[in-house]
Short mmCIF file of C-alpha atoms and ligand atoms in Angstrom, two decimals:
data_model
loop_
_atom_site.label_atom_id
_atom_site.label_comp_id
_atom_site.label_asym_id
_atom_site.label_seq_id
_atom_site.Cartn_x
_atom_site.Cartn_y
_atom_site.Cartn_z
CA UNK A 1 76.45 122.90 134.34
CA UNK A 2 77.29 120.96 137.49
CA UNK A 3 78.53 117.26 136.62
CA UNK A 4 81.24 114.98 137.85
CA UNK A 5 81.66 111.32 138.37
CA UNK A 6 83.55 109.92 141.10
CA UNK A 7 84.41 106.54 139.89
CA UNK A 8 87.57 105.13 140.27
CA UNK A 9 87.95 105.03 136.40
CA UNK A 10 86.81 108.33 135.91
CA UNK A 11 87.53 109.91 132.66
CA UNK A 12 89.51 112.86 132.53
CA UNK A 13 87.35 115.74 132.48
CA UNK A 14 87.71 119.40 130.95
CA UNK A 15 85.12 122.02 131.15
CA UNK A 16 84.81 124.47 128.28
CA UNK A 17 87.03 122.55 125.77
CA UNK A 18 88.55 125.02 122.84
CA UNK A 19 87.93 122.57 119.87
CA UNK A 20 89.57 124.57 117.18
CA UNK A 21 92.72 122.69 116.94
CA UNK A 22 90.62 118.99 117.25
CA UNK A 23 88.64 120.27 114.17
CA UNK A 24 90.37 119.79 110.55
CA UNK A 25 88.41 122.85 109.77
CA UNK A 26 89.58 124.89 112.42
CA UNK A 27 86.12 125.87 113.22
CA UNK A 28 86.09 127.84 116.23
CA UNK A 29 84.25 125.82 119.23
CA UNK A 30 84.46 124.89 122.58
CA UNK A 31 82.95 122.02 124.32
CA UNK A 32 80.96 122.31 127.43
CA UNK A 33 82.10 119.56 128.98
CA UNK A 34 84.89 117.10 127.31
CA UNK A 35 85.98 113.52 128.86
CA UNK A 36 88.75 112.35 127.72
CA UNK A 37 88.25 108.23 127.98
CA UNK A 38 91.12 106.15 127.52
CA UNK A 39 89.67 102.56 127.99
CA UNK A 40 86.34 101.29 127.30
CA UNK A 41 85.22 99.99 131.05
CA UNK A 42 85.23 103.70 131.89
CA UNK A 43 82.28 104.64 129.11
CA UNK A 44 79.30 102.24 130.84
CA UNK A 45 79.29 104.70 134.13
CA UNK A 46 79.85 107.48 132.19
CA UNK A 47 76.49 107.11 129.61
CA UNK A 48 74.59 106.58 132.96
CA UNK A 49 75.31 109.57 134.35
CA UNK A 50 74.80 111.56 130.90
CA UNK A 51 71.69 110.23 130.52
CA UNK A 52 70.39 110.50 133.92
CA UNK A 53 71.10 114.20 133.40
CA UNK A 54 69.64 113.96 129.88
CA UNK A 55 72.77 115.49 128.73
CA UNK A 56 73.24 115.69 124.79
CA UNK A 57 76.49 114.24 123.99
CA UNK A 58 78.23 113.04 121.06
CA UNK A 59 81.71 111.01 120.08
CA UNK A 60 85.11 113.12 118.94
CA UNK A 61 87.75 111.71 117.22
CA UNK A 62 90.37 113.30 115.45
CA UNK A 63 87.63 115.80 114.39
CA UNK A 64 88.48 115.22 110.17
CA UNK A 65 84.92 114.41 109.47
CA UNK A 66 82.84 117.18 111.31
CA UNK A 67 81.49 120.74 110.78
CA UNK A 68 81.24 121.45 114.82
CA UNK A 69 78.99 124.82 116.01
CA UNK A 70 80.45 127.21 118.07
CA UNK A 71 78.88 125.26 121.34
CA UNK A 72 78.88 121.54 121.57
CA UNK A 73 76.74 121.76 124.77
CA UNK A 74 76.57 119.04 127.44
CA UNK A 75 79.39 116.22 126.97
CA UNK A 76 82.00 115.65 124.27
CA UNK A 77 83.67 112.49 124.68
CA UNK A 78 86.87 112.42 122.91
CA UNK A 79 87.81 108.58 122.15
CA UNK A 80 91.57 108.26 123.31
CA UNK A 81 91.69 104.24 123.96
CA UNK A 82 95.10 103.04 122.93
CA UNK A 83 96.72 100.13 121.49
CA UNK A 84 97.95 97.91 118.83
CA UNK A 85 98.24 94.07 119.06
CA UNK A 86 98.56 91.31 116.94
CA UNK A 87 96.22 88.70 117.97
CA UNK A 88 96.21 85.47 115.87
CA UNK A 89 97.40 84.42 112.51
CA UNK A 90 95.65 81.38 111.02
CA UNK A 91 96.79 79.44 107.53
CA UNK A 92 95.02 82.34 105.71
CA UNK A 93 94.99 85.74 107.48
CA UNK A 94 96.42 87.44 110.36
CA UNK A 95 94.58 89.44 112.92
CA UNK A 96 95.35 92.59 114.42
CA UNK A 97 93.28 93.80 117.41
CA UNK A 98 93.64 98.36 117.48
CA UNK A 99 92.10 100.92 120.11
CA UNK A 100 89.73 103.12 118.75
CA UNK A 101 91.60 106.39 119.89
CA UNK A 102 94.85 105.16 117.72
CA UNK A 103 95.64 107.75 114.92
CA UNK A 104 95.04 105.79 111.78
CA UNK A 105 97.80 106.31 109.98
CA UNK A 106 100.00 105.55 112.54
CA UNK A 107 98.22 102.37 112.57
CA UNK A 108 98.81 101.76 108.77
CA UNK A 109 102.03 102.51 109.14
CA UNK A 110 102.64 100.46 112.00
CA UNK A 111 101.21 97.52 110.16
CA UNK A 112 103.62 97.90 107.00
CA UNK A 113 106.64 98.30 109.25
CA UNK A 114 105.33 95.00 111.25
CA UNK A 115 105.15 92.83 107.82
CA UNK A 116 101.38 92.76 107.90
CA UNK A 117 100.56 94.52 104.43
CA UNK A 118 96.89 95.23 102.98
CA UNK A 119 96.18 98.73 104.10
CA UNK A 120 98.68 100.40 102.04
CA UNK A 121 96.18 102.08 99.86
CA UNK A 122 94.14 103.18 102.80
CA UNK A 123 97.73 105.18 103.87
CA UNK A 124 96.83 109.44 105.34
CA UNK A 125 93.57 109.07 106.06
CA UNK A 126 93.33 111.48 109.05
CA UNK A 127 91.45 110.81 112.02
CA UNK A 128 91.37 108.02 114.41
CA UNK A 129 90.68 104.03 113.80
CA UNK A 130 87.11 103.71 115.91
CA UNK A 131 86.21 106.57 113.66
CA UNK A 132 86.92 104.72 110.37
CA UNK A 133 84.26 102.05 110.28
CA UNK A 134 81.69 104.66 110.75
CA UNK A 135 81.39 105.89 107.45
CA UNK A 136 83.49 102.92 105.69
CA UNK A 137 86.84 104.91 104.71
CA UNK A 138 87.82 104.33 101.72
CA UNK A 139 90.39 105.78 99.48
CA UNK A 140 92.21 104.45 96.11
CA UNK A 141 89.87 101.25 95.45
CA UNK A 142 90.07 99.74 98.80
CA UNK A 143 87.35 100.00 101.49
CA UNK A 144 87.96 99.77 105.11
CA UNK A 145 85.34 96.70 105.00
CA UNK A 146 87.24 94.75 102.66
CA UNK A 147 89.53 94.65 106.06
CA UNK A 148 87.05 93.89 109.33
CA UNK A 149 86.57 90.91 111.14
CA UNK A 150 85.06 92.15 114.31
CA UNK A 151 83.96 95.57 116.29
CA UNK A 152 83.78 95.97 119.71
CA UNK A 153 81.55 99.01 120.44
CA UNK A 154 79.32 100.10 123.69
CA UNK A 155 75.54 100.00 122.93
CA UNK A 156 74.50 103.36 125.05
CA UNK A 157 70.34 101.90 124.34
CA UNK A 158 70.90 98.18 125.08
CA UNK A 159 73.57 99.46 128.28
CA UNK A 160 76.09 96.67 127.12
CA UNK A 161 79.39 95.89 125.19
CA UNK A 162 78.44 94.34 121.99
CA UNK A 163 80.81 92.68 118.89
CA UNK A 164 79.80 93.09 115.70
CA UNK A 165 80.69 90.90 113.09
CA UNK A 166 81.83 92.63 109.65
CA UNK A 167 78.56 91.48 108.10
CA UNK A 168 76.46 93.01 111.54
CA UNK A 169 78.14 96.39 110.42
CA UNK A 170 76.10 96.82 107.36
CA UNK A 171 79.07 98.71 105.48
CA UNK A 172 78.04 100.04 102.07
CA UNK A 173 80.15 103.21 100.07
CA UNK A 174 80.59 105.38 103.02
CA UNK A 175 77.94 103.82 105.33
CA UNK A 176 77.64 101.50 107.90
CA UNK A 177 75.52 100.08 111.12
CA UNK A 178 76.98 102.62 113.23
CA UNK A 179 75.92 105.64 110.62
CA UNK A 180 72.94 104.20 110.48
CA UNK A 181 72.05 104.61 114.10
CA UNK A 182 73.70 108.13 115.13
CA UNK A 183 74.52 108.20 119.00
CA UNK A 184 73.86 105.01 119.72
CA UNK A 185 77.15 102.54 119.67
CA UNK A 186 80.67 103.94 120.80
CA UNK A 187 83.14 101.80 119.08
CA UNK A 188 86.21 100.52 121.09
CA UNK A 189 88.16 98.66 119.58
CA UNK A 190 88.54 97.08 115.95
CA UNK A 191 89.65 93.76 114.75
CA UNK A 192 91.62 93.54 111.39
CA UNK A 193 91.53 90.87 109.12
CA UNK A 194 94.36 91.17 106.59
CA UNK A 195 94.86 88.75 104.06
CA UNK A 196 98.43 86.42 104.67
CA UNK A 197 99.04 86.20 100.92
CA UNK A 198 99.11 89.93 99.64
CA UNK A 199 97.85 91.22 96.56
CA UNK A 200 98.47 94.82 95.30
CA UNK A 201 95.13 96.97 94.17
CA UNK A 202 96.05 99.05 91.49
CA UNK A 203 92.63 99.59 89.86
CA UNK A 204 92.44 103.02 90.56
CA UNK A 205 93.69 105.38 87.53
CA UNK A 206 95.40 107.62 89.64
CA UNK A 207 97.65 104.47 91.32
CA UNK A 208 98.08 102.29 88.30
CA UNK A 209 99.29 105.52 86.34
CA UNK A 210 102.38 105.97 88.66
CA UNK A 211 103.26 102.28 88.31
CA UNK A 212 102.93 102.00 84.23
CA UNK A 213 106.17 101.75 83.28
CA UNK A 214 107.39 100.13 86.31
CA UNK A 215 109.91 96.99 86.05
CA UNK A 216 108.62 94.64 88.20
CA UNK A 217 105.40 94.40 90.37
CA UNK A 218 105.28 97.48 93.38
CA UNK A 219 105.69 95.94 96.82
CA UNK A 220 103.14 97.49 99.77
CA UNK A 221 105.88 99.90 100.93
CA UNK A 222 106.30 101.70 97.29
CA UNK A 223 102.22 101.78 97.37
CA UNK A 224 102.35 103.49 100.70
CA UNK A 225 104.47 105.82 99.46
CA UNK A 226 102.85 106.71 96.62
CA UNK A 227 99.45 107.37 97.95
CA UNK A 228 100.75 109.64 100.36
CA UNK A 229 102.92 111.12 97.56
CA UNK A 230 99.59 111.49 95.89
CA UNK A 231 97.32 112.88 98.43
CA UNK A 232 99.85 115.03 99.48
CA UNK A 233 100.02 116.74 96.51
CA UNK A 234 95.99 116.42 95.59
CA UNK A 235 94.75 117.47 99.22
CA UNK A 236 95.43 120.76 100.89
CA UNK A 237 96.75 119.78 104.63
CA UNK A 238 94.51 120.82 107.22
CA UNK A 239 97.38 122.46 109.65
CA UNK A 240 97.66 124.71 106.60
CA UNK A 241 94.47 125.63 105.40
CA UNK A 242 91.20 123.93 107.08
CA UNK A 243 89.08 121.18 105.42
CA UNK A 244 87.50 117.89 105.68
CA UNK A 245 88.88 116.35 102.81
CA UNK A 246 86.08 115.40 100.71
CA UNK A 247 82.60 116.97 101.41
CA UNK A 248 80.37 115.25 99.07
CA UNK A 249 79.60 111.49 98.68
CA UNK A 250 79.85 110.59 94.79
CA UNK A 251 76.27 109.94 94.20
CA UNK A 252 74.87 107.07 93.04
CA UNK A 253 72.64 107.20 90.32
CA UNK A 254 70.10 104.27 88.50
CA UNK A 255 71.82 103.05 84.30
CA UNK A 256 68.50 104.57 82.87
CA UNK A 257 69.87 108.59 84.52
CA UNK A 258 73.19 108.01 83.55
CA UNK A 259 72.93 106.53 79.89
CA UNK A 260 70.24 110.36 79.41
CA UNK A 261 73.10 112.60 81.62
CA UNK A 262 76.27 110.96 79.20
CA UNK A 263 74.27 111.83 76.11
CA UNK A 264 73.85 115.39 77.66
CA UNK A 265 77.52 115.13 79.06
CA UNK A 266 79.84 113.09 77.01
CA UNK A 267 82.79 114.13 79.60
CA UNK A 268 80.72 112.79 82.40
CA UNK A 269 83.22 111.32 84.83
CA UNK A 270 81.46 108.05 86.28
CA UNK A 271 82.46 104.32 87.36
CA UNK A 272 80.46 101.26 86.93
CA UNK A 273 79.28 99.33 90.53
CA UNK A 274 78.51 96.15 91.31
CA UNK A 275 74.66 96.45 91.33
CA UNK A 276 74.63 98.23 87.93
CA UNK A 277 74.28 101.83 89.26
CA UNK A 278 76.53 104.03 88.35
CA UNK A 279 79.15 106.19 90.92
CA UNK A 280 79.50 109.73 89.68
CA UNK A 281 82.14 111.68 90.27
CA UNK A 282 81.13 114.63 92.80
CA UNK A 283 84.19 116.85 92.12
CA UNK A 284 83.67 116.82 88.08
CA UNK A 285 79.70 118.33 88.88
CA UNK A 286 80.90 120.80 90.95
CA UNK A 287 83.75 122.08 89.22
CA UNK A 288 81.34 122.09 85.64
CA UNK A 289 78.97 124.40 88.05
CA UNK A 290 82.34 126.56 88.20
CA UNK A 291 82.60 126.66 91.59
CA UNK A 292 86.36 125.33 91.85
CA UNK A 293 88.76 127.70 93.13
CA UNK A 294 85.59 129.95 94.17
CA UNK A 295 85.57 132.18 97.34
CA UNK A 296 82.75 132.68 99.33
CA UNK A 297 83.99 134.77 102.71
CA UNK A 298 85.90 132.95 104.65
CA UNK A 299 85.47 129.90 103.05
CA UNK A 300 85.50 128.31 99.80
CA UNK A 301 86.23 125.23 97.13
CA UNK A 302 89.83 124.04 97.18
CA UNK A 303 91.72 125.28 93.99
CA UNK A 304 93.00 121.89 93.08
CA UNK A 305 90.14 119.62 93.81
CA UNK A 306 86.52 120.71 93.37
CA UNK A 307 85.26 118.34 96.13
CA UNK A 308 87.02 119.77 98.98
CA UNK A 309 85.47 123.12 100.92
CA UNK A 310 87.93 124.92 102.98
CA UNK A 311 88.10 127.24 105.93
CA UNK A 312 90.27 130.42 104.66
CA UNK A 313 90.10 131.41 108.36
CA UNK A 314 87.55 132.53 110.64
CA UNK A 315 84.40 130.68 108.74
CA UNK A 316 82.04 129.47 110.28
CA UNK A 317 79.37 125.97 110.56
CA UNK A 318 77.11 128.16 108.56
CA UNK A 319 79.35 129.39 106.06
CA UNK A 320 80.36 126.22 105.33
CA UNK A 321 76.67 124.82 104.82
CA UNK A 322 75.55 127.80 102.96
CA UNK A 323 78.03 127.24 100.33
CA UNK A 324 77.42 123.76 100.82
CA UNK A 325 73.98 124.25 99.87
CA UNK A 326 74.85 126.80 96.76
CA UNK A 327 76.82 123.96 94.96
CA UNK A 328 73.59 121.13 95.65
CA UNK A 329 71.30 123.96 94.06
CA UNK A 330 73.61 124.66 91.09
CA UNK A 331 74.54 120.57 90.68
CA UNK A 332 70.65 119.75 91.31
CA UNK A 333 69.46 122.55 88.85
CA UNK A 334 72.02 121.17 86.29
CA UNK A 335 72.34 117.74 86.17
CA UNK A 336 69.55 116.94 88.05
CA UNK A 337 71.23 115.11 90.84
CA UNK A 338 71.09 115.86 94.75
CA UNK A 339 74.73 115.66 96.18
CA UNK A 340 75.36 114.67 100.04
CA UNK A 341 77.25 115.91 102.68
CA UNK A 342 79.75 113.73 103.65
CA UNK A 343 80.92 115.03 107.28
CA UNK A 344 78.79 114.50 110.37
CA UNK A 345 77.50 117.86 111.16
CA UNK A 346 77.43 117.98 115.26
C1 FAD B 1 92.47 115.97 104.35
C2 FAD B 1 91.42 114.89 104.58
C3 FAD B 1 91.38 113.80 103.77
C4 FAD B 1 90.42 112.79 103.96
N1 FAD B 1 90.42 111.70 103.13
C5 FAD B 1 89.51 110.73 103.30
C6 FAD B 1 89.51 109.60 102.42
O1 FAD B 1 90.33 109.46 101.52
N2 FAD B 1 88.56 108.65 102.63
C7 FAD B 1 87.63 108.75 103.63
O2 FAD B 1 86.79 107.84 103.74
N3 FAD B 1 87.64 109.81 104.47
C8 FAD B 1 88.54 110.79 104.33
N4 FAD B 1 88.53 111.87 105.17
C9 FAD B 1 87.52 111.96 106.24
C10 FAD B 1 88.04 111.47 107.63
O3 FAD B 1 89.42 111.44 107.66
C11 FAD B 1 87.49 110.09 107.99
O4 FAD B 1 86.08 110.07 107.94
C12 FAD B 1 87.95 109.64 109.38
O5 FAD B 1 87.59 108.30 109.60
C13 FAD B 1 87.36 110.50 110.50
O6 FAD B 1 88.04 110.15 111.70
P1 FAD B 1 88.01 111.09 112.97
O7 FAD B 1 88.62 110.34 114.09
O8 FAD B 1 88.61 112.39 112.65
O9 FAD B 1 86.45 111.21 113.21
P2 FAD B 1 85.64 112.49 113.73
O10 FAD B 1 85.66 113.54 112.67
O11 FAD B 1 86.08 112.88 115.08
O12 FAD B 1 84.17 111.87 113.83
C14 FAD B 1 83.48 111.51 112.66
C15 FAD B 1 82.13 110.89 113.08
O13 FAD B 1 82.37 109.63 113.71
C16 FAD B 1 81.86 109.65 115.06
N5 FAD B 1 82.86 108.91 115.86
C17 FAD B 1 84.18 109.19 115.97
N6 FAD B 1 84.79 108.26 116.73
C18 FAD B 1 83.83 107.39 117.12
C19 FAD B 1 83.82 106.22 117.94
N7 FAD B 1 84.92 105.74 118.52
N8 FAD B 1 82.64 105.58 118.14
C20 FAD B 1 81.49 106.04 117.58
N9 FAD B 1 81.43 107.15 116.79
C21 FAD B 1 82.59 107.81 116.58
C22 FAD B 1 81.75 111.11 115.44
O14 FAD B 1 80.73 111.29 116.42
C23 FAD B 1 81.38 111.73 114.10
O15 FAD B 1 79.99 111.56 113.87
C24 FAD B 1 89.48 112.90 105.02
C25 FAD B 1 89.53 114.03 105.86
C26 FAD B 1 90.49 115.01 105.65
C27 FAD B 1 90.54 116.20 106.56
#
C-alpha cells in the first residue's frame, strides 16, 4: 500500500510492523502500516488521510487486552503520548492530568511515590493509561471510574477533540462510552481525580485476608505491595508464558437465576451488586466444566486460575477462540449462562 503524510507533525511511521512482542499473547502478527503518535495534534491529519483512503485502522496500546490476526491490514496506530502532571488540588481532591501512551503502572507507581494515594489497589495492571477507561479496569474492589474526572479523546466521526466528563463516559463493570462505540474516539489524555483524604479498600477477600491479623491500619504503600505480591503469584506473566489476564467478564445474572443455580450449586461462587443482580464468578464455571489446567494445542487454561487462556507458543487468534468457544458451550450447556470475551478481538 502506498501512504505517507508529509506534515510537519508527522507520526513516525513503520511498514510491516512485527506485533508479537506488543501482544501479551505473543500472537504472531505484523501490522501493515504502524504510526507511532506521540502527541495528540498529530492524530486530526492523520484520520483524514486514513479515511480518505478508506483505510481500516484501529488503536494499540500495550496490546494486554487483544487477540490480534496474523494481518492487521491498513493502519495501526500505536498510542505513545507521554506525560504525567499534577494539575490542581482543591480542599477535597487533587488532580493529576496523564498521557494516554504512559504505562499504567508506572503511573500508579508514580502517584504513590508522589504522595497522591488511591490507586494502590489498581497496582500491575498491564497496558497503557488511554487504554484503561475503555473497558473500566478494575481489579481488587476498585474501578478505574471511581477515579475520573475528565477524558480528552479525538472524535474520528465528529473530526474534533472532545472532553468527556466521568458521567459522559458511561462506565459500567468493564464498559464504557468508548466500548460502546468501537473506532470512533482515540483517547489522549486522562484526568485523575483522587480523593485528598485517603481511605484504604479492603473489601475484597483476597486483600482483607493478608491484612487480618495486622497491628494497625495498612498504609497505600503496604497495599501496593501486596496486590502485586498477589497477582504476581495468581497471574502467569506474559514475558513468560502469553495471556491476557482474564478472558471472560463475570457475568451478570437476574436474583430469580441465581437463587434456582445456588440450589443446583451450593458452592456457587457469586457477589451481590448494587442493582440486585448477582456477579458470578467466571473462573469457578469454568474450572467446574474441568477445563483448568487443560491443553488444547498450543494453547490452553492457566493451571492456577481457570479464567486465564494462554499461548503455550505458536497458537494462534483461532486457537484461542476455538477454545474460547469450547468453555461458553460447556458453561452454557451447564449452568445455563453465556460467558463473554473480555479482550477486543482486532
Ligand atoms: C496479566 C494480565 C492481567 C490483567 N489484569 C487486569 C485486571 O486486573 N483488570 C482489568 O480490568 N484488566 C486486566 N487486564 C487487561 C488489560 O491489562 C487492560 O484491559 C488494559 O487496560 C489494556 O491496556 P493496553 O494498553 O494493553 O490496551 P490494548 O490491549 O492495546 O487495547 C485494548 C483495547 O483498547 C483500545 N485502545 C487502546 N488504547 C486506546 C486509546 N488510547 N484510545 C482508544 N482506544 C484505545 C484498543 O483498540 C483495544 O480495542 C490484564 C491483562 C493481562 C495480560
Amino acid at each position: 500500500m502506498n501512504f505517507a503524510i508529509n506534515a510537519p507533525l508527522s507520526p513516525k511511521l513503520t511498514p510491516n510492523m512485527e506485533l508479537a512482542h506488543r501482544n501479551t499473547f505473543g500472537l504472531d502478527a505484523y501490522a501493515e502500516l504502524a504510526y507511532e503518535i506521540s502527541s495528540a495534534e498529530q492524530i486530526p491529519e492523520l484520520i483524514k488521510i486514513i479515511q480518505e483512503q478508506k483505510m481500516p485502522w484501529r488503536v494499540l496500546g500495550g496490546g494486554s487486552n487483544v487477540i490480534l490476526p496474523a494481518v492487521l491490514p491498513g493502519a495501526t496506530l500505536l498510542m505513545n503520548i507521554p506525560g504525567k502532571e499534577l494539575i490542581k488540588i482543591d480542599l477535597t481532591h487533587t488532580y493529576l492530568s496523564v498521557g494516554a501512551g504512559v504505562n499504567w503502572h508506572e503511573f500508579v507507581t508514580w502517584s504513590l511515590d508522589n504522595r497522591f494515594p488511591g490507586l494502590e489497589n489498581l497496582a500491575l495492571i498491564p497496558g497503557t493509561v488511554g487504554a484503561a477507561p475503555i473497558q473500566n479496569i478494575g481489579a481488587y474492589g476498585v474501578e478505574l471510574a471511581d477515579y475520573i474526572d475528565s477524558i480528552d479523546a479525538y472524535d474520528s466521526q465528529d473530526h474534533t477533540f472532545v472532553t468527556l466528563t466521568k458521567e459522559g463516559c458511561c462506565f459500567a463493570y468493564r464498559d464504557s462510552y468508548f466500548k460502546q462505540h468501537p473506532g470512533r474516539f482515540i483517547v489522549t489524555k486522562v484526568v485523575f481525580k483522587v480523593p485528598n483524604h485517603w481511605t484504604p479498600h479492603l473489601h475484597y477477600a483476597d486483600l482483607a485476608k493478608q491484612f487480618l491479623n495486622a497491628e494497625s491500619a495498612p498504609t497505600a504503600q503496604q497495599i501496593f505491595n501486596t496486590v502485586c505480591a498477589i497477582r504476581t503469584q495468581k497471574l502467569p506473566n506474559p514475558k513468560v508464558i502469553g495471556n491476557a489476564g482474564s478472558f471472560f467478564q463475570n457475568p451478570i445474572i437476574p436474583a430469580e437465576q441465581y437463587e434456582a443455580l445456588i440450589k443446583k450449586f451450593p458452592q456457587l461462587i457469586s457477589y451481590p451488586d448494587a442493582l440486585g443482580t448477582r456477579k458470578v464468578a467466571a473462573g469457578w464455571l469454568i474450572d467446574q466444566c474441568g477445563f483448568k489446567g487443560q491443553r488444547h494445542g498450543p494453547v490452553g487454561v492457566y493451571e492456577n486460575q481457570a479464567l486465564v487462556l494462554v499461548n503455550h507458543g505458536g497458537g494462534t487468534a483461532k486457537d484461542i477462540l476455538d477454545l474460547a468457544s469450547n468453555i461458553q458451550e460447556k458453561v452454557h450447556q451447564t449452568f445455563g449462562i453465556q460467558l463473554e470475551i473480555e479482550p477486543n478481538i482486532l
